[in-house]
Amino acid sequence: SVDSTRNRDIFPTLSWAGYLKDWPGPVEGQRPTGYIVILGDKTISEYFGCNQGIAAQSILLGAVEKGLGGCMIGSIHRKRLSAVLDLPEKYEILLVIALGSPIETVVVDAVSNNDIRYWRDEQGVHHVPKRSLDDIIVP
């Protein structure tokens, strides 16, 4: 189908899980079934602030409510993706959201020794260190 061909062409324009050095990203059959490419229109503004992050977070929260999994990706080969999508030059690629059926178990861990790098254990569980609210809220 057109969507599966387009998804196949989008996949290699994205960098996956930089902290997992031996993992090139999801294998065939486990790859996202859809992508949302968030664009900025440079004829309106050259500066996009954080609006794309707010939009992406809202989309991902909605996706989880529908039973989907997703990932916000900022490490993008933008020129290649622009060519794949045949985007006019007025558009800047800001973020990509990858969506699909979740297959991983993800666990949120407390940050230890200020190390925020995510990792996978021997059972393939994906561990994501996060700082506590006490660590990030200034009294």
Short mmCIF file of C-alpha atoms in Angstrom, two decimals:
data_model
loop_
_atom_site.label_atom_id
_atom_site.label_comp_id
_atom_site.label_asym_id
_atom_site.label_seq_id
_atom_site.Cartn_x
_atom_site.Cartn_y
_atom_site.Cartn_z
CA SER A 1 0.00 0.00 0.00
CA VAL A 2 0.96 3.64 -0.34
CA ASP A 3 1.17 4.04 3.47
CA SER A 4 3.46 1.03 3.97
CA THR A 5 5.73 2.22 1.15
CA ARG A 6 5.86 5.72 2.59
CA ASN A 7 6.49 4.34 6.10
CA ARG A 8 9.33 2.19 4.72
CA ASP A 9 10.87 5.30 3.12
CA ILE A 10 10.48 7.45 6.26
CA PHE A 11 12.02 4.90 8.66
CA PRO A 12 15.71 5.28 7.61
CA THR A 13 15.51 9.08 7.85
CA LEU A 14 15.10 8.80 11.64
CA SER A 15 17.75 8.01 14.25
CA TRP A 16 16.60 5.53 16.86
CA ALA A 17 17.56 5.33 20.56
CA GLY A 18 21.03 6.88 20.55
CA TYR A 19 21.93 5.45 23.98
CA LEU A 20 21.32 1.89 22.72
CA LYS A 21 24.48 1.69 20.60
CA ASP A 22 23.88 -1.90 19.38
CA TRP A 23 20.24 -1.31 18.41
CA PRO A 24 19.58 0.20 14.96
CA GLY A 25 15.87 0.59 15.68
CA PRO A 26 12.81 -1.60 15.35
CA VAL A 27 13.06 -4.56 12.98
CA GLU A 28 10.61 -5.27 10.16
CA GLY A 29 7.28 -6.23 11.66
CA GLN A 30 7.92 -4.14 14.78
CA ARG A 31 8.28 -0.76 13.09
CA PRO A 32 5.81 2.10 13.50
CA THR A 33 2.65 1.80 11.46
CA GLY A 34 2.37 5.56 11.06
CA TYR A 35 4.21 8.82 11.45
CA ILE A 36 3.16 12.38 12.11
CA VAL A 37 5.64 14.94 10.80
CA ILE A 38 5.30 18.27 12.57
CA LEU A 39 6.26 21.15 10.32
CA GLY A 40 6.96 24.82 10.74
CA ASP A 41 5.93 27.18 7.96
CA LYS A 42 8.86 29.57 7.49
CA THR A 43 6.67 32.06 5.61
CA ILE A 44 4.83 32.62 8.90
CA SER A 45 7.81 32.57 11.28
CA GLU A 46 11.47 31.58 11.40
CA TYR A 47 11.20 30.76 15.11
CA PHE A 48 8.91 28.01 16.36
CA GLY A 49 9.66 28.00 20.09
CA CYS A 50 8.36 24.98 21.95
CA ASN A 51 4.93 24.69 20.33
CA GLN A 52 5.88 21.52 18.44
CA GLY A 53 6.81 19.83 21.73
CA ILE A 54 3.51 20.81 23.30
CA ALA A 55 1.61 19.51 20.27
CA ALA A 56 3.63 16.27 20.17
CA GLN A 57 3.09 15.60 23.87
CA SER A 58 -0.65 16.14 23.48
CA ILE A 59 -0.77 13.79 20.49
CA LEU A 60 1.19 11.11 22.35
CA LEU A 61 -1.04 11.36 25.42
CA GLY A 62 -4.07 10.91 23.17
CA ALA A 63 -2.42 7.96 21.41
CA VAL A 64 -1.83 6.19 24.74
CA GLU A 65 -5.50 6.70 25.62
CA LYS A 66 -6.32 4.84 22.39
CA GLY A 67 -3.96 1.97 23.25
CA LEU A 68 -1.16 3.05 20.93
CA GLY A 69 2.50 3.56 21.67
CA GLY A 70 4.59 6.35 20.31
CA CYS A 71 7.92 8.07 20.29
CA MET A 72 8.80 11.71 19.74
CA ILE A 73 11.88 11.88 17.49
CA GLY A 74 14.06 14.94 17.05
CA SER A 75 17.10 13.22 15.54
CA ILE A 76 16.02 13.39 11.92
CA HIS A 77 17.88 13.43 8.61
CA ARG A 78 15.80 16.44 7.61
CA LYS A 79 16.99 16.87 4.02
CA ARG A 80 16.36 13.20 3.27
CA LEU A 81 12.92 13.25 4.89
CA SER A 82 11.99 16.45 3.05
CA ALA A 83 12.91 14.71 -0.20
CA VAL A 84 10.94 11.56 0.72
CA LEU A 85 7.86 13.68 1.46
CA ASP A 86 8.50 16.09 -1.44
CA LEU A 87 8.05 19.04 0.91
CA PRO A 88 8.19 22.60 -0.41
CA GLU A 89 11.17 24.57 0.94
CA LYS A 90 8.91 26.81 3.01
CA TYR A 91 8.45 23.95 5.51
CA GLU A 92 10.95 23.10 8.22
CA ILE A 93 10.70 19.65 9.81
CA LEU A 94 10.50 20.19 13.56
CA LEU A 95 9.67 16.76 15.02
CA VAL A 96 8.44 13.34 13.97
CA ILE A 97 6.08 11.21 16.01
CA ALA A 98 6.28 7.47 15.37
CA LEU A 99 3.10 5.57 16.25
CA GLY A 100 2.09 1.94 16.46
CA SER A 101 1.07 -0.91 18.71
CA PRO A 102 3.38 -1.04 21.74
CA ILE A 103 5.44 -4.21 22.10
CA GLU A 104 7.99 -3.13 24.71
CA THR A 105 7.72 -3.10 28.45
CA VAL A 106 8.89 0.30 29.67
CA VAL A 107 9.81 0.98 33.29
CA VAL A 108 10.49 4.42 34.75
CA ASP A 109 13.41 4.31 37.20
CA ALA A 110 14.81 6.93 39.55
CA VAL A 111 17.92 8.70 38.26
CA SER A 112 21.08 7.37 39.88
CA ASN A 113 24.35 9.31 39.92
CA ASN A 114 22.79 11.93 37.60
CA ASP A 115 22.74 9.37 34.75
CA ILE A 116 19.67 9.82 32.52
CA ARG A 117 20.67 7.26 29.86
CA TYR A 118 17.94 4.71 29.11
CA TRP A 119 18.88 1.04 28.79
CA ARG A 120 17.51 -2.47 28.33
CA ASP A 121 17.96 -5.35 30.72
CA GLU A 122 18.55 -9.02 29.87
CA GLN A 123 14.77 -9.58 29.51
CA GLY A 124 14.46 -6.70 27.03
CA VAL A 125 12.69 -4.39 29.49
CA HIS A 126 13.34 -0.77 28.53
CA HIS A 127 14.42 1.29 31.59
CA VAL A 128 14.03 5.08 31.46
CA PRO A 129 15.62 7.04 34.33
CA LYS A 130 13.66 10.13 35.39
CA ARG A 131 14.34 12.73 38.03
CA SER A 132 11.87 12.98 40.90
CA LEU A 133 9.60 15.99 41.36
CA ASP A 134 11.63 16.92 44.46
CA ASP A 135 14.71 17.17 42.23
CA ILE A 136 13.13 19.41 39.58
CA ILE A 137 10.76 21.71 41.48
CA VAL A 138 12.38 24.76 42.99
CA PRO A 139 10.79 25.55 46.36
#
